[in-house]
Amino acid sequence: MDGAGLSDREQRALSAIEAELRGDRALDRMLRSGRRRRRAVWACVWGAATAALFVAASVTVSEPLLWGCAAAWALTVVTALPPAVEWSRTHRRRRVPGRPQE
């Protein structure tokens, strides 16, 4: 862009498009689930790295490997905790009797 910004007509059109997208629940759900999947994949990667470092540290009794395992474990927990909490909230909501289904 040349720095001039959007005209009033373009700004109104953009606002209308944004309002339409905000109201699309299916799109919102799809975008959120994509983030969750990526985060779950990263949690699995960190989990595998943690397991590999743990085995290597156990076999070699190496302090740097042990610290690496601890750091990988912390990253695994930080990465996996938000999707796990969201999953438990979603499933708990579905099981509560008398509560409407979403």
Backbone atoms as SQL, in Angstrom:
CREATE TABLE atoms (id INTEGER PRIMARY KEY, chain TEXT, resi INTEGER, resn TEXT, atom TEXT, x REAL, y REAL, z REAL);
INSERT INTO atoms VALUES
  (1, 'A', 1, 'MET', 'N', 0.832, -1.181, 0.000),
  (2, 'A', 1, 'MET', 'CA', 0.000, 0.000, 0.000),
  (3, 'A', 1, 'MET', 'C', 0.874, 1.240, 0.000),
  (4, 'A', 2, 'ASP', 'N', 0.330, 2.313, -0.479),
  (5, 'A', 2, 'ASP', 'CA', 1.089, 3.554, -0.542),
  (6, 'A', 2, 'ASP', 'C', 0.931, 4.399, 0.711),
  (7, 'A', 3, 'GLY', 'N', 0.253, 3.898, 1.743),
  (8, 'A', 3, 'GLY', 'CA', 0.115, 4.616, 2.998),
  (9, 'A', 3, 'GLY', 'C', -1.128, 5.487, 3.066),
  (10, 'A', 4, 'ALA', 'N', -1.938, 5.511, 2.008),
  (11, 'A', 4, 'ALA', 'CA', -3.120, 6.369, 1.995),
  (12, 'A', 4, 'ALA', 'C', -4.245, 5.799, 2.860),
  (13, 'A', 5, 'GLY', 'N', -4.255, 4.511, 3.122),
  (14, 'A', 5, 'GLY', 'CA', -5.317, 3.895, 3.919),
  (15, 'A', 5, 'GLY', 'C', -6.522, 3.559, 3.065),
  (16, 'A', 6, 'LEU', 'N', -7.573, 3.123, 3.726),
  (17, 'A', 6, 'LEU', 'CA', -8.791, 2.731, 3.024),
  (18, 'A', 6, 'LEU', 'C', -9.733, 3.919, 2.908),
  (19, 'A', 7, 'SER', 'N', -10.444, 3.947, 1.803),
  (20, 'A', 7, 'SER', 'CA', -11.462, 4.986, 1.649),
  (21, 'A', 7, 'SER', 'C', -12.646, 4.648, 2.558),
  (22, 'A', 8, 'ASP', 'N', -13.570, 5.581, 2.718),
  (23, 'A', 8, 'ASP', 'CA', -14.748, 5.331, 3.556),
  (24, 'A', 8, 'ASP', 'C', -15.548, 4.149, 3.039),
  (25, 'A', 9, 'ARG', 'N', -15.727, 4.071, 1.722),
  (26, 'A', 9, 'ARG', 'CA', -16.476, 2.972, 1.125),
  (27, 'A', 9, 'ARG', 'C', -15.790, 1.630, 1.408),
  (28, 'A', 10, 'GLU', 'N', -14.474, 1.596, 1.248),
  (29, 'A', 10, 'GLU', 'CA', -13.716, 0.366, 1.501),
  (30, 'A', 10, 'GLU', 'C', -13.766, -0.005, 2.986),
  (31, 'A', 11, 'GLN', 'N', -13.680, 0.983, 3.850),
  (32, 'A', 11, 'GLN', 'CA', -13.737, 0.734, 5.288),
  (33, 'A', 11, 'GLN', 'C', -15.087, 0.146, 5.688),
  (34, 'A', 12, 'ARG', 'N', -16.194, 0.682, 5.124),
  (35, 'A', 12, 'ARG', 'CA', -17.528, 0.150, 5.411),
  (36, 'A', 12, 'ARG', 'C', -17.660, -1.282, 4.907),
  (37, 'A', 13, 'ALA', 'N', -17.125, -1.548, 3.701),
  (38, 'A', 13, 'ALA', 'CA', -17.179, -2.897, 3.138),
  (39, 'A', 13, 'ALA', 'C', -16.389, -3.866, 4.023),
  (40, 'A', 14, 'LEU', 'N', -15.214, -3.437, 4.461),
  (41, 'A', 14, 'LEU', 'CA', -14.395, -4.278, 5.330),
  (42, 'A', 14, 'LEU', 'C', -15.100, -4.543, 6.660),
  (43, 'A', 15, 'SER', 'N', -15.718, -3.516, 7.227),
  (44, 'A', 15, 'SER', 'CA', -16.453, -3.690, 8.481),
  (45, 'A', 15, 'SER', 'C', -17.610, -4.667, 8.317),
  (46, 'A', 16, 'ALA', 'N', -18.302, -4.595, 7.182),
  (47, 'A', 16, 'ALA', 'CA', -19.413, -5.519, 6.919),
  (48, 'A', 16, 'ALA', 'C', -18.904, -6.953, 6.796),
  (49, 'A', 17, 'ILE', 'N', -17.779, -7.140, 6.126),
  (50, 'A', 17, 'ILE', 'CA', -17.196, -8.478, 5.972),
  (51, 'A', 17, 'ILE', 'C', -16.770, -9.013, 7.341),
  (52, 'A', 18, 'GLU', 'N', -16.122, -8.188, 8.145),
  (53, 'A', 18, 'GLU', 'CA', -15.681, -8.622, 9.469),
  (54, 'A', 18, 'GLU', 'C', -16.866, -8.997, 10.354),
  (55, 'A', 19, 'ALA', 'N', -17.941, -8.204, 10.280),
  (56, 'A', 19, 'ALA', 'CA', -19.134, -8.512, 11.072),
  (57, 'A', 19, 'ALA', 'C', -19.731, -9.850, 10.646),
  (58, 'A', 20, 'GLU', 'N', -19.754, -10.098, 9.355),
  (59, 'A', 20, 'GLU', 'CA', -20.278, -11.372, 8.834),
  (60, 'A', 20, 'GLU', 'C', -19.420, -12.547, 9.315),
  (61, 'A', 21, 'LEU', 'N', -18.109, -12.381, 9.272),
  (62, 'A', 21, 'LEU', 'CA', -17.214, -13.458, 9.693),
  (63, 'A', 21, 'LEU', 'C', -17.312, -13.711, 11.196),
  (64, 'A', 22, 'ARG', 'N', -17.458, -12.650, 11.995),
  (65, 'A', 22, 'ARG', 'CA', -17.602, -12.825, 13.440),
  (66, 'A', 22, 'ARG', 'C', -18.853, -13.615, 13.786),
  (67, 'A', 23, 'GLY', 'N', -19.886, -13.481, 12.987),
  (68, 'A', 23, 'GLY', 'CA', -21.139, -14.179, 13.260),
  (69, 'A', 23, 'GLY', 'C', -21.159, -15.619, 12.778),
  (70, 'A', 24, 'ASP', 'N', -20.150, -16.045, 12.033),
  (71, 'A', 24, 'ASP', 'CA', -20.120, -17.402, 11.489),
  (72, 'A', 24, 'ASP', 'C', -19.537, -18.362, 12.518),
  (73, 'A', 25, 'ARG', 'N', -20.410, -19.053, 13.242),
  (74, 'A', 25, 'ARG', 'CA', -19.957, -19.967, 14.297),
  (75, 'A', 25, 'ARG', 'C', -19.184, -21.163, 13.749),
  (76, 'A', 26, 'ALA', 'N', -19.583, -21.667, 12.593),
  (77, 'A', 26, 'ALA', 'CA', -18.892, -22.826, 12.005),
  (78, 'A', 26, 'ALA', 'C', -17.449, -22.467, 11.671),
  (79, 'A', 27, 'LEU', 'N', -17.251, -21.289, 11.103),
  (80, 'A', 27, 'LEU', 'CA', -15.894, -20.842, 10.780),
  (81, 'A', 27, 'LEU', 'C', -15.068, -20.674, 12.052),
  (82, 'A', 28, 'ASP', 'N', -15.663, -20.074, 13.062),
  (83, 'A', 28, 'ASP', 'CA', -14.965, -19.879, 14.333),
  (84, 'A', 28, 'ASP', 'C', -14.558, -21.219, 14.942),
  (85, 'A', 29, 'ARG', 'N', -15.468, -22.174, 14.938),
  (86, 'A', 29, 'ARG', 'CA', -15.181, -23.507, 15.483),
  (87, 'A', 29, 'ARG', 'C', -14.060, -24.182, 14.696),
  (88, 'A', 30, 'MET', 'N', -14.100, -24.050, 13.356),
  (89, 'A', 30, 'MET', 'CA', -13.078, -24.669, 12.517),
  (90, 'A', 30, 'MET', 'C', -11.706, -24.054, 12.794),
  (91, 'A', 31, 'LEU', 'N', -11.655, -22.737, 12.916),
  (92, 'A', 31, 'LEU', 'CA', -10.375, -22.086, 13.181),
  (93, 'A', 31, 'LEU', 'C', -9.823, -22.455, 14.552),
  (94, 'A', 32, 'ARG', 'N', -10.695, -22.540, 15.551),
  (95, 'A', 32, 'ARG', 'CA', -10.238, -22.922, 16.890),
  (96, 'A', 32, 'ARG', 'C', -9.756, -24.360, 16.913),
  (97, 'A', 33, 'SER', 'N', -10.440, -25.262, 16.200),
  (98, 'A', 33, 'SER', 'CA', -10.030, -26.670, 16.224),
  (99, 'A', 33, 'SER', 'C', -8.688, -26.856, 15.524),
  (100, 'A', 34, 'GLY', 'N', -8.406, -26.047, 14.500),
  (101, 'A', 34, 'GLY', 'CA', -7.100, -26.130, 13.833),
  (102, 'A', 34, 'GLY', 'C', -5.977, -25.771, 14.772),
  (103, 'A', 35, 'ARG', 'N', -6.193, -24.741, 15.603),
  (104, 'A', 35, 'ARG', 'CA', -5.186, -24.352, 16.597),
  (105, 'A', 35, 'ARG', 'C', -4.985, -25.464, 17.611),
  (106, 'A', 36, 'ARG', 'N', -6.097, -26.065, 18.032),
  (107, 'A', 36, 'ARG', 'CA', -6.002, -27.141, 19.018),
  (108, 'A', 36, 'ARG', 'C', -5.219, -28.322, 18.459),
  (109, 'A', 37, 'ARG', 'N', -5.480, -28.655, 17.198),
  (110, 'A', 37, 'ARG', 'CA', -4.768, -29.790, 16.598),
  (111, 'A', 37, 'ARG', 'C', -3.273, -29.525, 16.526),
  (112, 'A', 38, 'ARG', 'N', -2.903, -28.317, 16.099),
  (113, 'A', 38, 'ARG', 'CA', -1.471, -28.002, 16.024),
  (114, 'A', 38, 'ARG', 'C', -0.833, -28.072, 17.401),
  (115, 'A', 39, 'ARG', 'N', -1.542, -27.566, 18.398),
  (116, 'A', 39, 'ARG', 'CA', -0.995, -27.582, 19.749),
  (117, 'A', 39, 'ARG', 'C', -0.872, -29.015, 20.254),
  (118, 'A', 40, 'ALA', 'N', -1.845, -29.871, 19.922),
  (119, 'A', 40, 'ALA', 'CA', -1.779, -31.272, 20.331),
  (120, 'A', 40, 'ALA', 'C', -0.611, -31.985, 19.654),
  (121, 'A', 41, 'VAL', 'N', -0.379, -31.667, 18.387),
  (122, 'A', 41, 'VAL', 'CA', 0.757, -32.277, 17.680),
  (123, 'A', 41, 'VAL', 'C', 2.067, -31.861, 18.340),
  (124, 'A', 42, 'TRP', 'N', 2.184, -30.567, 18.668),
  (125, 'A', 42, 'TRP', 'CA', 3.403, -30.110, 19.342),
  (126, 'A', 42, 'TRP', 'C', 3.557, -30.754, 20.715),
  (127, 'A', 43, 'ALA', 'N', 2.461, -30.952, 21.412),
  (128, 'A', 43, 'ALA', 'CA', 2.536, -31.619, 22.713),
  (129, 'A', 43, 'ALA', 'C', 3.051, -33.043, 22.547),
  (130, 'A', 44, 'CYS', 'N', 2.608, -33.725, 21.500),
  (131, 'A', 44, 'CYS', 'CA', 3.099, -35.085, 21.236),
  (132, 'A', 44, 'CYS', 'C', 4.584, -35.083, 20.882),
  (133, 'A', 45, 'VAL', 'N', 4.999, -34.106, 20.097),
  (134, 'A', 45, 'VAL', 'CA', 6.425, -33.997, 19.734),
  (135, 'A', 45, 'VAL', 'C', 7.267, -33.770, 20.986),
  (136, 'A', 46, 'TRP', 'N', 6.835, -32.823, 21.827),
  (137, 'A', 46, 'TRP', 'CA', 7.575, -32.566, 23.070),
  (138, 'A', 46, 'TRP', 'C', 7.543, -33.787, 23.988),
  (139, 'A', 47, 'GLY', 'N', 6.421, -34.495, 24.012),
  (140, 'A', 47, 'GLY', 'CA', 6.327, -35.709, 24.831),
  (141, 'A', 47, 'GLY', 'C', 7.312, -36.768, 24.371),
  (142, 'A', 48, 'ALA', 'N', 7.418, -36.947, 23.055),
  (143, 'A', 48, 'ALA', 'CA', 8.381, -37.922, 22.518),
  (144, 'A', 48, 'ALA', 'C', 9.815, -37.501, 22.830),
  (145, 'A', 49, 'ALA', 'N', 10.097, -36.203, 22.700),
  (146, 'A', 49, 'ALA', 'CA', 11.443, -35.715, 23.022),
  (147, 'A', 49, 'ALA', 'C', 11.748, -35.919, 24.502),
  (148, 'A', 50, 'THR', 'N', 10.755, -35.686, 25.349),
  (149, 'A', 50, 'THR', 'CA', 10.936, -35.885, 26.786),
  (150, 'A', 50, 'THR', 'C', 11.243, -37.346, 27.085),
  (151, 'A', 51, 'ALA', 'N', 10.471, -38.249, 26.466),
  (152, 'A', 51, 'ALA', 'CA', 10.695, -39.684, 26.691),
  (153, 'A', 51, 'ALA', 'C', 12.083, -40.099, 26.224),
  (154, 'A', 52, 'ALA', 'N', 12.492, -39.616, 25.057),
  (155, 'A', 52, 'ALA', 'CA', 13.820, -39.968, 24.535),
  (156, 'A', 52, 'ALA', 'C', 14.929, -39.433, 25.443),
  (157, 'A', 53, 'LEU', 'N', 14.778, -38.196, 25.898),
  (158, 'A', 53, 'LEU', 'CA', 15.788, -37.635, 26.799),
  (159, 'A', 53, 'LEU', 'C', 15.802, -38.354, 28.139),
  (160, 'A', 54, 'PHE', 'N', 14.637, -38.773, 28.616),
  (161, 'A', 54, 'PHE', 'CA', 14.570, -39.506, 29.881),
  (162, 'A', 54, 'PHE', 'C', 15.295, -40.848, 29.774),
  (163, 'A', 55, 'VAL', 'N', 15.045, -41.551, 28.691),
  (164, 'A', 55, 'VAL', 'CA', 15.722, -42.845, 28.491),
  (165, 'A', 55, 'VAL', 'C', 17.223, -42.634, 28.371),
  (166, 'A', 56, 'ALA', 'N', 17.631, -41.646, 27.577),
  (167, 'A', 56, 'ALA', 'CA', 19.065, -41.383, 27.412),
  (168, 'A', 56, 'ALA', 'C', 19.708, -40.980, 28.740),
  (169, 'A', 57, 'ALA', 'N', 19.010, -40.146, 29.519),
  (170, 'A', 57, 'ALA', 'CA', 19.553, -39.719, 30.809),
  (171, 'A', 57, 'ALA', 'C', 19.630, -40.889, 31.783),
  (172, 'A', 58, 'SER', 'N', 18.656, -41.787, 31.724),
  (173, 'A', 58, 'SER', 'CA', 18.660, -42.951, 32.618),
  (174, 'A', 58, 'SER', 'C', 19.789, -43.916, 32.285),
  (175, 'A', 59, 'VAL', 'N', 20.026, -44.114, 31.005),
  (176, 'A', 59, 'VAL', 'CA', 21.060, -45.058, 30.580),
  (177, 'A', 59, 'VAL', 'C', 22.449, -44.503, 30.844),
  (178, 'A', 60, 'THR', 'N', 22.660, -43.230, 30.536),
  (179, 'A', 60, 'THR', 'CA', 24.007, -42.664, 30.644),
  (180, 'A', 60, 'THR', 'C', 24.262, -41.976, 31.984),
  (181, 'A', 61, 'VAL', 'N', 23.236, -41.726, 32.761),
  (182, 'A', 61, 'VAL', 'CA', 23.322, -40.991, 34.022),
  (183, 'A', 61, 'VAL', 'C', 24.073, -39.677, 33.790),
  (184, 'A', 62, 'SER', 'N', 23.633, -38.956, 32.774),
  (185, 'A', 62, 'SER', 'CA', 24.255, -37.691, 32.395),
  (186, 'A', 62, 'SER', 'C', 23.418, -36.528, 32.924),
  (187, 'A', 63, 'GLU', 'N', 24.069, -35.638, 33.650),
  (188, 'A', 63, 'GLU', 'CA', 23.349, -34.505, 34.223),
  (189, 'A', 63, 'GLU', 'C', 22.788, -33.560, 33.159),
  (190, 'A', 64, 'PRO', 'N', 23.546, -33.238, 32.086),
  (191, 'A', 64, 'PRO', 'CA', 22.954, -32.363, 31.055),
  (192, 'A', 64, 'PRO', 'C', 21.709, -32.986, 30.392),
  (193, 'A', 65, 'LEU', 'N', 21.743, -34.288, 30.178),
  (194, 'A', 65, 'LEU', 'CA', 20.567, -34.948, 29.604),
  (195, 'A', 65, 'LEU', 'C', 19.392, -34.899, 30.574),
  (196, 'A', 66, 'LEU', 'N', 19.684, -35.033, 31.846),
  (197, 'A', 66, 'LEU', 'CA', 18.629, -34.964, 32.851),
  (198, 'A', 66, 'LEU', 'C', 17.990, -33.573, 32.872),
  (199, 'A', 67, 'TRP', 'N', 18.804, -32.523, 32.798),
  (200, 'A', 67, 'TRP', 'CA', 18.279, -31.158, 32.752),
  (201, 'A', 67, 'TRP', 'C', 17.515, -30.919, 31.453),
  (202, 'A', 68, 'GLY', 'N', 18.011, -31.488, 30.359),
  (203, 'A', 68, 'GLY', 'CA', 17.290, -31.386, 29.080),
  (204, 'A', 68, 'GLY', 'C', 15.932, -32.051, 29.163),
  (205, 'A', 69, 'CYS', 'N', 15.880, -33.192, 29.838),
  (206, 'A', 69, 'CYS', 'CA', 14.613, -33.903, 30.041),
  (207, 'A', 69, 'CYS', 'C', 13.663, -33.047, 30.873),
  (208, 'A', 70, 'ALA', 'N', 14.161, -32.407, 31.908),
  (209, 'A', 70, 'ALA', 'CA', 13.324, -31.551, 32.751),
  (210, 'A', 70, 'ALA', 'C', 12.778, -30.370, 31.953),
  (211, 'A', 71, 'ALA', 'N', 13.620, -29.771, 31.115),
  (212, 'A', 71, 'ALA', 'CA', 13.165, -28.640, 30.292),
  (213, 'A', 71, 'ALA', 'C', 12.128, -29.097, 29.276),
  (214, 'A', 72, 'ALA', 'N', 12.362, -30.243, 28.646),
  (215, 'A', 72, 'ALA', 'CA', 11.395, -30.772, 27.671),
  (216, 'A', 72, 'ALA', 'C', 10.081, -31.126, 28.359),
  (217, 'A', 73, 'TRP', 'N', 10.159, -31.640, 29.582),
  (218, 'A', 73, 'TRP', 'CA', 8.937, -31.965, 30.327),
  (219, 'A', 73, 'TRP', 'C', 8.126, -30.696, 30.616),
  (220, 'A', 74, 'ALA', 'N', 8.816, -29.637, 31.003),
  (221, 'A', 74, 'ALA', 'CA', 8.125, -28.369, 31.274),
  (222, 'A', 74, 'ALA', 'C', 7.439, -27.855, 30.005),
  (223, 'A', 75, 'LEU', 'N', 8.124, -27.918, 28.871),
  (224, 'A', 75, 'LEU', 'CA', 7.513, -27.492, 27.609),
  (225, 'A', 75, 'LEU', 'C', 6.329, -28.383, 27.227),
  (226, 'A', 76, 'THR', 'N', 6.437, -29.666, 27.508),
  (227, 'A', 76, 'THR', 'CA', 5.336, -30.586, 27.222),
  (228, 'A', 76, 'THR', 'C', 4.106, -30.202, 28.031),
  (229, 'A', 77, 'VAL', 'N', 4.298, -29.943, 29.301),
  (230, 'A', 77, 'VAL', 'CA', 3.165, -29.583, 30.168),
  (231, 'A', 77, 'VAL', 'C', 2.554, -28.257, 29.736),
  (232, 'A', 78, 'VAL', 'N', 3.394, -27.258, 29.466),
  (233, 'A', 78, 'VAL', 'CA', 2.892, -25.942, 29.057),
  (234, 'A', 78, 'VAL', 'C', 2.142, -26.039, 27.728),
  (235, 'A', 79, 'THR', 'N', 2.606, -26.887, 26.830),
  (236, 'A', 79, 'THR', 'CA', 1.962, -27.036, 25.525),
  (237, 'A', 79, 'THR', 'C', 0.681, -27.854, 25.615),
  (238, 'A', 80, 'ALA', 'N', 0.675, -28.892, 26.438),
  (239, 'A', 80, 'ALA', 'CA', -0.465, -29.804, 26.483),
  (240, 'A', 80, 'ALA', 'C', -1.570, -29.358, 27.433),
  (241, 'A', 81, 'LEU', 'N', -1.260, -28.524, 28.392),
  (242, 'A', 81, 'LEU', 'CA', -2.258, -28.170, 29.397),
  (243, 'A', 81, 'LEU', 'C', -3.464, -27.413, 28.847),
  (244, 'A', 82, 'PRO', 'N', -3.300, -26.348, 28.054),
  (245, 'A', 82, 'PRO', 'CA', -4.492, -25.642, 27.552),
  (246, 'A', 82, 'PRO', 'C', -5.453, -26.518, 26.745),
  (247, 'A', 83, 'PRO', 'N', -4.976, -27.345, 25.784),
  (248, 'A', 83, 'PRO', 'CA', -5.940, -28.200, 25.080),
  (249, 'A', 83, 'PRO', 'C', -6.589, -29.234, 26.000),
  (250, 'A', 84, 'ALA', 'N', -5.849, -29.721, 26.989),
  (251, 'A', 84, 'ALA', 'CA', -6.419, -30.698, 27.914),
  (252, 'A', 84, 'ALA', 'C', -7.516, -30.072, 28.764),
  (253, 'A', 85, 'VAL', 'N', -7.298, -28.851, 29.227),
  (254, 'A', 85, 'VAL', 'CA', -8.312, -28.154, 30.025),
  (255, 'A', 85, 'VAL', 'C', -9.542, -27.871, 29.174),
  (256, 'A', 86, 'GLU', 'N', -9.328, -27.405, 27.946),
  (257, 'A', 86, 'GLU', 'CA', -10.457, -27.123, 27.057),
  (258, 'A', 86, 'GLU', 'C', -11.241, -28.400, 26.746),
  (259, 'A', 87, 'TRP', 'N', -10.528, -29.489, 26.509),
  (260, 'A', 87, 'TRP', 'CA', -11.186, -30.767, 26.230),
  (261, 'A', 87, 'TRP', 'C', -12.021, -31.207, 27.435),
  (262, 'A', 88, 'SER', 'N', -11.451, -31.089, 28.641),
  (263, 'A', 88, 'SER', 'CA', -12.196, -31.525, 29.830),
  (264, 'A', 88, 'SER', 'C', -13.422, -30.640, 30.068),
  (265, 'A', 89, 'ARG', 'N', -13.298, -29.334, 29.824),
  (266, 'A', 89, 'ARG', 'CA', -14.458, -28.453, 29.967),
  (267, 'A', 89, 'ARG', 'C', -15.553, -28.809, 28.972),
  (268, 'A', 90, 'THR', 'N', -15.163, -29.075, 27.741),
  (269, 'A', 90, 'THR', 'CA', -16.134, -29.429, 26.707),
  (270, 'A', 90, 'THR', 'C', -16.856, -30.719, 27.066),
  (271, 'A', 91, 'HIS', 'N', -16.119, -31.721, 27.491),
  (272, 'A', 91, 'HIS', 'CA', -16.731, -33.013, 27.811),
  (273, 'A', 91, 'HIS', 'C', -17.510, -32.967, 29.119),
  (274, 'A', 92, 'ARG', 'N', -17.088, -32.146, 30.053),
  (275, 'A', 92, 'ARG', 'CA', -17.838, -32.011, 31.306),
  (276, 'A', 92, 'ARG', 'C', -19.177, -31.340, 31.030),
  (277, 'A', 93, 'ARG', 'N', -19.183, -30.332, 30.153),
  (278, 'A', 93, 'ARG', 'CA', -20.435, -29.652, 29.796),
  (279, 'A', 93, 'ARG', 'C', -21.423, -30.617, 29.169),
  (280, 'A', 94, 'ARG', 'N', -20.934, -31.532, 28.380),
  (281, 'A', 94, 'ARG', 'CA', -21.818, -32.484, 27.703),
  (282, 'A', 94, 'ARG', 'C', -22.433, -33.481, 28.672),
  (283, 'A', 95, 'ARG', 'N', -21.744, -33.774, 29.763),
  (284, 'A', 95, 'ARG', 'CA', -22.207, -34.809, 30.693),
  (285, 'A', 95, 'ARG', 'C', -23.102, -34.290, 31.805),
  (286, 'A', 96, 'VAL', 'N', -23.132, -32.991, 32.050),
  (287, 'A', 96, 'VAL', 'CA', -23.901, -32.445, 33.165),
  (288, 'A', 96, 'VAL', 'C', -25.398, -32.605, 32.860),
  (289, 'A', 97, 'PRO', 'N', -26.133, -33.355, 33.717),
  (290, 'A', 97, 'PRO', 'CA', -27.558, -33.535, 33.458),
  (291, 'A', 97, 'PRO', 'C', -28.312, -32.228, 33.665),
  (292, 'A', 98, 'GLY', 'N', -29.315, -32.012, 32.827),
  (293, 'A', 98, 'GLY', 'CA', -30.136, -30.822, 32.940),
  (294, 'A', 98, 'GLY', 'C', -29.563, -29.606, 32.254),
  (295, 'A', 99, 'ARG', 'N', -28.361, -29.700, 31.752),
  (296, 'A', 99, 'ARG', 'CA', -27.736, -28.570, 31.057),
  (297, 'A', 99, 'ARG', 'C', -27.965, -28.754, 29.562),
  (298, 'A', 100, 'PRO', 'N', -28.366, -27.708, 28.855),
  (299, 'A', 100, 'PRO', 'CA', -28.610, -27.842, 27.419),
  (300, 'A', 100, 'PRO', 'C', -27.327, -28.154, 26.658),
  (301, 'A', 101, 'GLN', 'N', -27.461, -28.967, 25.619),
  (302, 'A', 101, 'GLN', 'CA', -26.320, -29.330, 24.781),
  (303, 'A', 101, 'GLN', 'C', -25.966, -28.174, 23.874),
  (304, 'A', 102, 'GLU', 'N', -24.656, -28.004, 23.606),
  (305, 'A', 102, 'GLU', 'CA', -24.215, -26.942, 22.695),
  (306, 'A', 102, 'GLU', 'C', -23.949, -27.515, 21.331);
